[in-house]
Amino acid sequence: GAGVSQSPSNKVTEKGKDVELRCDPISGHTALYWYRQSLGQGLEFLIYFQGNSAPDKSGLPSDRFSAERTGGSVSTLTIQRTQQEDSAVYLCASSKGGQYNSPLHFGNGTRLTVT
Amino acid sequence: QKEVEQNSGPLSVPEGAIASLNCTYSDRVSQSFFWYRQYSGKSPELIMSIYSNGDKEDGRFTAQLNKASQYVSLLIRDSQPSDSATYLCAVRTNAGKSTFGDGTTLTVKP
């Protein structure tokens, strides 16, 4: 595709519900990243994929968070039993991967609000 | 100590002035350094990348890297009101992970 696509763009959910956020990276990009950005804050690293494997899951805040990537393309970030502190913008980015000089290209994000 | 630290803002400069944004990082094996601009309510977009010590210029923007000091900076010459945004420094390691600083918010006053 022309750019990184994320869906939904907005999600409002009740506390305790599960949510799934989707990311479709730029075609041919092997690396995929998830970040979280709370209002007025910087980007918090969550997880990084190279192909279908995740060399670095160190940023996942708790075991309620999980992510997978299939076919080296689409990725899904799942948050179980959502809490109000999960409210943030979740940003996905992709890069060519394996190339140190490949920058990240970001999607428009999913704004998650937990009520 | 944070992996990537940026000078605390907000930073305000008059139109036409030089804006200087600074960033330090802790991981000595970091390979690649990027500056992203983020407008309010938007996603980050790449402005500059730098990989070798020294200066790299692109239009009104100059990135400077000093690996010995673990320091990277961004200079914006002839600042314009449209440059008002949050600037994010990102550091990428050999393993591929990119870590961002908290950002510096720049306001350019007409």
Coordinates of C-alpha atoms in Angstrom, one line a residue, chain A residues 12-91:
Chain A
V12 CA -14.1 3.6 22.7
T13 CA -14.5 0.6 25.0
E14 CA -15.7 -0.1 28.4
K15 CA -13.3 -1.0 31.2
G16 CA -12.7 -4.8 31.3
K17 CA -13.4 -5.4 27.6
D18 CA -10.8 -6.8 25.1
V19 CA -9.8 -4.7 22.1
E20 CA -7.8 -5.6 18.9
L21 CA -5.9 -3.0 17.0
R22 CA -4.7 -3.7 13.5
C23 CA -1.7 -2.5 11.5
D24 CA -1.0 -3.0 7.8
P25 CA 2.6 -2.0 7.0
I26 CA 4.0 -0.7 3.8
S27 CA 4.4 -3.5 1.3
G28 CA 7.9 -5.0 1.5
H29 CA 8.7 -3.6 4.9
T30 CA 9.9 -6.4 7.1
A31 CA 10.1 -4.6 10.4
L32 CA 7.1 -3.5 12.3
Y33 CA 6.8 -1.5 15.5
W34 CA 4.1 -0.7 18.0
Y35 CA 4.3 2.4 20.2
R36 CA 1.9 4.1 22.7
Q37 CA 1.6 7.8 23.1
S38 CA -0.3 9.3 26.0
L39 CA -1.6 12.9 25.8
G40 CA 1.4 15.3 25.8
Q41 CA 3.9 12.5 26.2
G42 CA 6.6 10.9 24.1
L43 CA 6.5 7.6 22.3
E44 CA 6.6 4.5 24.5
F45 CA 8.0 1.5 22.8
L46 CA 5.8 -1.6 23.1
I47 CA 7.1 -4.3 20.7
Y48 CA 9.1 -4.8 17.5
F49 CA 8.7 -7.5 14.9
Q50 CA 11.3 -8.6 12.3
G51 CA 9.3 -10.7 9.9
N52 CA 6.9 -12.8 12.1
S53 CA 9.1 -13.0 15.1
A54 CA 9.4 -10.4 17.9
P55 CA 13.0 -10.0 19.0
D56 CA 12.0 -7.4 21.5
K57 CA 8.8 -7.5 23.6
S58 CA 10.3 -5.6 26.4
G59 CA 7.9 -2.7 26.2
L60 CA 4.7 -4.5 26.7
P61 CA 3.3 -3.0 30.0
S62 CA 1.7 -6.2 31.3
D63 CA 0.5 -9.7 30.3
R64 CA -2.8 -8.1 29.3
F65 CA -1.0 -6.9 26.2
S66 CA 0.0 -9.2 23.3
A67 CA 0.8 -8.8 19.7
E68 CA 1.2 -11.1 16.7
R69 CA 2.2 -10.8 13.1
T70 CA 1.3 -13.2 10.4
G71 CA 2.7 -13.6 6.9
G72 CA 5.3 -11.0 7.6
S73 CA 2.6 -8.4 7.0
V74 CA -0.4 -7.5 9.1
S75 CA 0.0 -7.2 12.9
T76 CA -2.6 -7.2 15.6
L77 CA -2.1 -5.7 19.1
T78 CA -4.6 -7.1 21.6
I79 CA -5.3 -5.6 25.0
Q80 CA -7.3 -7.8 27.3
R81 CA -9.4 -6.6 30.2
T82 CA -8.8 -3.0 29.3
Q83 CA -8.1 -0.4 32.1
Q84 CA -8.5 3.3 32.0
E85 CA -4.8 3.8 32.0
D86 CA -4.7 2.0 28.7
S87 CA -6.3 5.1 27.1
A88 CA -3.7 6.5 24.6
V89 CA -2.9 6.7 20.9
Y90 CA -1.4 3.5 19.7
L91 CA 1.0 4.1 16.8

